Amino acid sequence: MVIRVLHISTEYPPHRVVGSLAFQVRDLVIRLSSKYEIYLIHPAGFEGNYIDGNVYVHTVSDRWFSDVVAYMHFLLVEVLSRIPYVVPRDIHLIHSHDWIASVIARVLSQRLRVPYLASVYTTEPMRSGGSMNLLNLSIMDWEKHAFSSALYVIAHNKQALDSLRRDYGIEAVETRSIEDIEKIYDNTTHNANKAMP
């Protein structure tokens, strides 16, 4: 059986690069695409489809917002309106990258009735350096909401692992290799198949 995985990211090169997340996500999906059928959706300056190696990439329109929470809601609507036309209905798993993508994955997971995993590279307490205002607190609430609902939370570094535990009470899995993620995929899809009548 071919396992189909939908990845959601707010960054992906070359069309949406803000920081290192874009390249980390690309490296991961390219490597995973040798074993799984990988679809990826991300914001860009255009709506379209292209193939990156073996990865089926789909873009949604991007717009700048001064409020990152408003941006999250905008992307959620964009992704929900595009997904039915670009991703197979028999997707097995959703894999999100960081908090905005995880909020979107949570909604899609409920709609498609498939589990989702949340990859975490940083948390709001890490990004803010501990300074808290209403925006930081709002992002922390969204992060906790999205991450705590995921079947697995995958920490991509020790700092994220520690912050998830300390700041959100979430026991994440720290990945050290692509094989760690493959094991999570295989466990998730194996258990989902056993649960089916």
PDB file of C-alpha atoms in Angstrom:
ATOM      1  CA  MET A   1       0.000   0.000   0.000  1.00  0.00           C
ATOM      2  CA  VAL A   2       1.272   3.461  -0.906  1.00  0.00           C
ATOM      3  CA  ILE A   3       1.052   5.843   2.050  1.00  0.00           C
ATOM      4  CA  ARG A   4      -0.035   9.346   1.024  1.00  0.00           C
ATOM      5  CA  VAL A   5       1.005  12.200   3.295  1.00  0.00           C
ATOM      6  CA  LEU A   6      -0.045  15.829   3.061  1.00  0.00           C
ATOM      7  CA  HIS A   7       2.477  18.337   4.422  1.00  0.00           C
ATOM      8  CA  ILE A   8       1.428  21.865   5.328  1.00  0.00           C
ATOM      9  CA  SER A   9       4.016  24.585   5.737  1.00  0.00           C
ATOM     10  CA  THR A  10       4.026  28.376   5.726  1.00  0.00           C
ATOM     11  CA  GLU A  11       7.428  28.287   4.005  1.00  0.00           C
ATOM     12  CA  TYR A  12       8.896  26.372   1.092  1.00  0.00           C
ATOM     13  CA  PRO A  13      11.677  27.386  -1.300  1.00  0.00           C
ATOM     14  CA  PRO A  14      11.950  29.132  -3.659  1.00  0.00           C
ATOM     15  CA  HIS A  15       8.557  30.858  -3.525  1.00  0.00           C
ATOM     16  CA  ARG A  16       8.131  31.461   0.226  1.00  0.00           C
ATOM     17  CA  VAL A  17      11.321  31.770   2.268  1.00  0.00           C
ATOM     18  CA  VAL A  18      11.316  33.690   5.554  1.00  0.00           C
ATOM     19  CA  GLY A  19      13.972  31.740   7.426  1.00  0.00           C
ATOM     20  CA  SER A  20      15.525  28.315   7.728  1.00  0.00           C
ATOM     21  CA  LEU A  21      12.167  26.532   8.101  1.00  0.00           C
ATOM     22  CA  ALA A  22      11.674  26.553   4.316  1.00  0.00           C
ATOM     23  CA  PHE A  23      14.876  24.571   3.738  1.00  0.00           C
ATOM     24  CA  GLN A  24      14.323  22.209   6.666  1.00  0.00           C
ATOM     25  CA  VAL A  25      10.871  21.311   5.361  1.00  0.00           C
ATOM     26  CA  ARG A  26      12.124  20.845   1.795  1.00  0.00           C
ATOM     27  CA  ASP A  27      14.963  18.588   2.914  1.00  0.00           C
ATOM     28  CA  LEU A  28      12.546  16.486   4.946  1.00  0.00           C
ATOM     29  CA  VAL A  29       9.864  16.047   2.273  1.00  0.00           C
ATOM     30  CA  ILE A  30      12.367  15.320  -0.489  1.00  0.00           C
ATOM     31  CA  ARG A  31      13.895  12.562   1.633  1.00  0.00           C
ATOM     32  CA  LEU A  32      10.496  11.161   2.632  1.00  0.00           C
ATOM     33  CA  SER A  33       9.304  11.144  -0.987  1.00  0.00           C
ATOM     34  CA  SER A  34      11.544   8.169  -1.763  1.00  0.00           C
ATOM     35  CA  LYS A  35       9.273   6.006   0.422  1.00  0.00           C
ATOM     36  CA  TYR A  36       5.915   7.844   0.593  1.00  0.00           C
ATOM     37  CA  GLU A  37       3.651   9.733  -1.799  1.00  0.00           C
ATOM     38  CA  ILE A  38       4.134  13.302  -0.601  1.00  0.00           C
ATOM     39  CA  TYR A  39       1.887  16.301  -1.211  1.00  0.00           C
ATOM     40  CA  LEU A  40       2.737  19.728   0.143  1.00  0.00           C
ATOM     41  CA  ILE A  41       0.746  22.942   0.301  1.00  0.00           C
ATOM     42  CA  HIS A  42       2.215  26.362   1.094  1.00  0.00           C
ATOM     43  CA  PRO A  43       1.514  30.061   0.529  1.00  0.00           C
ATOM     44  CA  ALA A  44       3.194  31.827  -2.384  1.00  0.00           C
ATOM     45  CA  GLY A  45       2.740  34.811  -4.648  1.00  0.00           C
ATOM     46  CA  PHE A  46       0.632  32.686  -7.013  1.00  0.00           C
ATOM     47  CA  GLU A  47      -1.822  29.784  -6.998  1.00  0.00           C
ATOM     48  CA  GLY A  48      -0.483  26.805  -8.859  1.00  0.00           C
ATOM     49  CA  ASN A  49       0.975  23.317  -8.872  1.00  0.00           C
ATOM     50  CA  TYR A  50       4.447  22.029  -9.547  1.00  0.00           C
ATOM     51  CA  ILE A  51       6.600  18.997  -8.819  1.00  0.00           C
ATOM     52  CA  ASP A  52       9.774  19.253  -6.764  1.00  0.00           C
ATOM     53  CA  GLY A  53      11.616  15.962  -7.213  1.00  0.00           C
ATOM     54  CA  ASN A  54       8.888  13.462  -6.259  1.00  0.00           C
ATOM     55  CA  VAL A  55       6.889  15.950  -4.162  1.00  0.00           C
ATOM     56  CA  TYR A  56       3.565  17.283  -5.476  1.00  0.00           C
ATOM     57  CA  VAL A  57       3.568  20.946  -4.448  1.00  0.00           C
ATOM     58  CA  HIS A  58       0.475  23.148  -4.406  1.00  0.00           C
ATOM     59  CA  THR A  59       0.399  26.837  -3.561  1.00  0.00           C
ATOM     60  CA  VAL A  60      -2.262  29.107  -2.155  1.00  0.00           C
ATOM     61  CA  SER A  61      -2.293  32.877  -2.488  1.00  0.00           C
ATOM     62  CA  ASP A  62      -0.280  34.800   0.065  1.00  0.00           C
ATOM     63  CA  ARG A  63      -1.034  38.201   1.530  1.00  0.00           C
ATOM     64  CA  TRP A  64       0.827  40.280   4.066  1.00  0.00           C
ATOM     65  CA  PHE A  65      -0.925  40.993   7.383  1.00  0.00           C
ATOM     66  CA  SER A  66       0.507  43.049  10.225  1.00  0.00           C
ATOM     67  CA  ASP A  67      -1.287  40.666  12.618  1.00  0.00           C
ATOM     68  CA  VAL A  68       0.030  37.107  12.459  1.00  0.00           C
ATOM     69  CA  VAL A  69      -3.201  35.703  13.951  1.00  0.00           C
ATOM     70  CA  ALA A  70      -5.209  37.338  11.146  1.00  0.00           C
ATOM     71  CA  TYR A  71      -2.707  35.825   8.691  1.00  0.00           C
ATOM     72  CA  MET A  72      -3.329  32.381  10.197  1.00  0.00           C
ATOM     73  CA  HIS A  73      -7.080  32.734   9.609  1.00  0.00           C
ATOM     74  CA  PHE A  74      -6.505  33.964   6.047  1.00  0.00           C
ATOM     75  CA  LEU A  75      -4.304  30.945   5.246  1.00  0.00           C
ATOM     76  CA  LEU A  76      -6.810  28.555   6.801  1.00  0.00           C
ATOM     77  CA  VAL A  77      -9.524  29.800   4.423  1.00  0.00           C
ATOM     78  CA  GLU A  78      -7.142  29.684   1.437  1.00  0.00           C
ATOM     79  CA  VAL A  79      -6.040  26.107   2.160  1.00  0.00           C
ATOM     80  CA  LEU A  80      -9.571  24.849   2.851  1.00  0.00           C
ATOM     81  CA  SER A  81     -10.795  26.295  -0.442  1.00  0.00           C
ATOM     82  CA  ARG A  82      -7.945  24.725  -2.464  1.00  0.00           C
ATOM     83  CA  ILE A  83      -7.425  21.306  -0.849  1.00  0.00           C
ATOM     84  CA  PRO A  84     -10.427  19.509  -2.442  1.00  0.00           C
ATOM     85  CA  TYR A  85      -9.036  20.248  -5.908  1.00  0.00           C
ATOM     86  CA  VAL A  86      -5.396  19.301  -5.452  1.00  0.00           C
ATOM     87  CA  VAL A  87      -5.066  16.502  -2.890  1.00  0.00           C
ATOM     88  CA  PRO A  88      -6.422  12.952  -3.240  1.00  0.00           C
ATOM     89  CA  ARG A  89      -9.340  12.102  -0.977  1.00  0.00           C
ATOM     90  CA  ASP A  90      -7.577   8.985   0.292  1.00  0.00           C
ATOM     91  CA  ILE A  91      -4.769  10.805   2.090  1.00  0.00           C
ATOM     92  CA  HIS A  92      -3.546   8.754   5.063  1.00  0.00           C
ATOM     93  CA  LEU A  93      -1.840  11.353   7.196  1.00  0.00           C
ATOM     94  CA  ILE A  94      -1.308  15.110   7.578  1.00  0.00           C
ATOM     95  CA  HIS A  95       2.052  16.483   8.724  1.00  0.00           C
ATOM     96  CA  SER A  96       2.242  20.151   9.705  1.00  0.00           C
ATOM     97  CA  HIS A  97       5.276  22.330  10.245  1.00  0.00           C
ATOM     98  CA  ASP A  98       5.100  24.845  13.110  1.00  0.00           C
ATOM     99  CA  TRP A  99       2.080  26.530  14.649  1.00  0.00           C
ATOM    100  CA  ILE A 100       0.116  28.182  11.831  1.00  0.00           C
ATOM    101  CA  ALA A 101       0.316  25.033   9.729  1.00  0.00           C
ATOM    102  CA  SER A 102      -0.686  22.959  12.774  1.00  0.00           C
ATOM    103  CA  VAL A 103      -3.865  24.990  13.297  1.00  0.00           C
ATOM    104  CA  ILE A 104      -4.737  24.350   9.641  1.00  0.00           C
ATOM    105  CA  ALA A 105      -3.844  20.656   9.972  1.00  0.00           C
ATOM    106  CA  ARG A 106      -6.122  20.292  12.975  1.00  0.00           C
ATOM    107  CA  VAL A 107      -9.114  21.553  10.978  1.00  0.00           C
ATOM    108  CA  LEU A 108      -8.226  19.411   7.933  1.00  0.00           C
ATOM    109  CA  SER A 109      -7.717  16.369  10.145  1.00  0.00           C
ATOM    110  CA  GLN A 110     -11.270  16.687  11.421  1.00  0.00           C
ATOM    111  CA  ARG A 111     -12.668  17.224   7.917  1.00  0.00           C
ATOM    112  CA  LEU A 112     -10.757  14.386   6.252  1.00  0.00           C
ATOM    113  CA  ARG A 113     -10.904  12.090   9.316  1.00  0.00           C
ATOM    114  CA  VAL A 114      -7.209  11.326   9.253  1.00  0.00           C
ATOM    115  CA  PRO A 115      -4.591  11.847  11.979  1.00  0.00           C
ATOM    116  CA  TYR A 116      -2.112  14.680  11.949  1.00  0.00           C
ATOM    117  CA  LEU A 117       1.401  15.128  13.234  1.00  0.00           C
ATOM    118  CA  ALA A 118       2.901  18.463  14.251  1.00  0.00           C
ATOM    119  CA  SER A 119       6.574  19.188  13.631  1.00  0.00           C
ATOM    120  CA  VAL A 120       7.879  21.880  15.979  1.00  0.00           C
ATOM    121  CA  TYR A 121      11.096  23.767  15.311  1.00  0.00           C
ATOM    122  CA  THR A 122      10.485  26.717  17.672  1.00  0.00           C
ATOM    123  CA  THR A 123       7.811  27.786  20.140  1.00  0.00           C
ATOM    124  CA  GLU A 124       6.528  31.250  20.945  1.00  0.00           C
ATOM    125  CA  PRO A 125       8.417  31.357  24.272  1.00  0.00           C
ATOM    126  CA  MET A 126      11.610  30.591  22.316  1.00  0.00           C
ATOM    127  CA  ARG A 127      10.908  33.200  19.628  1.00  0.00           C
ATOM    128  CA  SER A 128       9.877  35.950  22.035  1.00  0.00           C
ATOM    129  CA  GLY A 129      12.810  35.451  24.379  1.00  0.00           C
ATOM    130  CA  GLY A 130      10.403  35.252  27.299  1.00  0.00           C
ATOM    131  CA  SER A 131       8.821  38.693  26.812  1.00  0.00           C
ATOM    132  CA  MET A 132       5.066  38.362  26.926  1.00  0.00           C
ATOM    133  CA  ASN A 133       2.366  40.651  25.580  1.00  0.00           C
ATOM    134  CA  LEU A 134      -1.168  39.951  24.360  1.00  0.00           C
ATOM    135  CA  LEU A 135       0.039  38.821  20.939  1.00  0.00           C
ATOM    136  CA  ASN A 136       2.584  36.394  22.420  1.00  0.00           C
ATOM    137  CA  LEU A 137      -0.053  34.985  24.770  1.00  0.00           C
ATOM    138  CA  SER A 138      -2.519  34.576  21.900  1.00  0.00           C
ATOM    139  CA  ILE A 139       0.056  32.697  19.797  1.00  0.00           C
ATOM    140  CA  MET A 140       0.903  30.503  22.792  1.00  0.00           C
ATOM    141  CA  ASP A 141      -2.790  29.602  23.140  1.00  0.00           C
ATOM    142  CA  TRP A 142      -3.015  28.700  19.446  1.00  0.00           C
ATOM    143  CA  GLU A 143       0.209  26.671  19.650  1.00  0.00           C
ATOM    144  CA  LYS A 144      -0.952  24.708  22.667  1.00  0.00           C
ATOM    145  CA  HIS A 145      -4.354  24.125  21.059  1.00  0.00           C
ATOM    146  CA  ALA A 146      -2.894  22.849  17.790  1.00  0.00           C
ATOM    147  CA  PHE A 147       0.061  20.895  19.161  1.00  0.00           C
ATOM    148  CA  SER A 148      -1.840  19.161  21.964  1.00  0.00           C
ATOM    149  CA  SER A 149      -4.402  17.811  19.477  1.00  0.00           C
ATOM    150  CA  ALA A 150      -1.807  16.163  17.229  1.00  0.00           C
ATOM    151  CA  LEU A 151      -1.353  12.412  17.357  1.00  0.00           C
ATOM    152  CA  TYR A 152       2.406  12.988  17.602  1.00  0.00           C
ATOM    153  CA  VAL A 153       4.305  16.186  18.316  1.00  0.00           C
ATOM    154  CA  ILE A 154       7.764  15.984  16.762  1.00  0.00           C
ATOM    155  CA  ALA A 155      10.461  18.250  18.192  1.00  0.00           C
ATOM    156  CA  HIS A 156      13.241  18.903  15.711  1.00  0.00           C
ATOM    157  CA  ASN A 157      15.733  20.096  18.314  1.00  0.00           C
ATOM    158  CA  LYS A 158      16.388  19.874  22.050  1.00  0.00           C
ATOM    159  CA  GLN A 159      15.296  23.470  22.724  1.00  0.00           C
ATOM    160  CA  ALA A 160      11.868  22.847  21.174  1.00  0.00           C
ATOM    161  CA  LEU A 161      11.547  19.561  23.074  1.00  0.00           C
ATOM    162  CA  ASP A 162      12.298  21.301  26.379  1.00  0.00           C
ATOM    163  CA  SER A 163       9.989  24.252  25.652  1.00  0.00           C
ATOM    164  CA  LEU A 164       7.078  21.993  24.682  1.00  0.00           C
ATOM    165  CA  ARG A 165       7.412  20.150  27.982  1.00  0.00           C
ATOM    166  CA  ARG A 166       8.071  23.197  30.169  1.00  0.00           C
ATOM    167  CA  ASP A 167       5.724  25.752  28.580  1.00  0.00           C
ATOM    168  CA  TYR A 168       2.875  23.564  27.296  1.00  0.00           C
ATOM    169  CA  GLY A 169       3.073  20.309  29.236  1.00  0.00           C
ATOM    170  CA  ILE A 170       3.410  18.410  25.947  1.00  0.00           C
ATOM    171  CA  GLU A 171       5.582  15.301  25.774  1.00  0.00           C
ATOM    172  CA  ALA A 172       7.020  15.441  22.278  1.00  0.00           C
ATOM    173  CA  VAL A 173       9.163  12.962  20.378  1.00  0.00           C
ATOM    174  CA  GLU A 174      12.605  14.295  19.482  1.00  0.00           C
ATOM    175  CA  THR A 175      13.733  13.229  16.032  1.00  0.00           C
ATOM    176  CA  ARG A 176      17.361  12.603  15.298  1.00  0.00           C
ATOM    177  CA  SER A 177      17.047  11.089  11.823  1.00  0.00           C
ATOM    178  CA  ILE A 178      14.693  10.557   8.906  1.00  0.00           C
ATOM    179  CA  GLU A 179      14.228   7.001  10.167  1.00  0.00           C
ATOM    180  CA  ASP A 180      12.586   8.359  13.341  1.00  0.00           C
ATOM    181  CA  ILE A 181       9.931  10.097  11.240  1.00  0.00           C
ATOM    182  CA  GLU A 182       9.465   7.018   9.048  1.00  0.00           C
ATOM    183  CA  LYS A 183       8.785   4.950  12.200  1.00  0.00           C
ATOM    184  CA  ILE A 184       6.158   7.476  13.310  1.00  0.00           C
ATOM    185  CA  TYR A 185       4.523   7.369   9.865  1.00  0.00           C
ATOM    186  CA  ASP A 186       4.524   3.586   9.797  1.00  0.00           C
ATOM    187  CA  ASN A 187       3.149   3.300  13.367  1.00  0.00           C
ATOM    188  CA  THR A 188       0.431   5.853  12.632  1.00  0.00           C
ATOM    189  CA  THR A 189      -0.764   4.285   9.399  1.00  0.00           C
ATOM    190  CA  HIS A 190      -0.463   0.736  10.781  1.00  0.00           C
ATOM    191  CA  ASN A 191      -2.631   1.613  13.794  1.00  0.00           C
ATOM    192  CA  ALA A 192      -5.130   3.467  11.588  1.00  0.00           C
ATOM    193  CA  ASN A 193      -5.465   0.406   9.325  1.00  0.00           C
ATOM    194  CA  LYS A 194      -6.006  -1.876  12.341  1.00  0.00           C
ATOM    195  CA  ALA A 195      -8.761   0.424  13.617  1.00  0.00           C
ATOM    196  CA  MET A 196     -10.682   0.247  10.327  1.00  0.00           C
ATOM    197  CA  PRO A 197     -13.532  -2.318  10.230  1.00  0.00           C
TER     198      PRO A 197
END
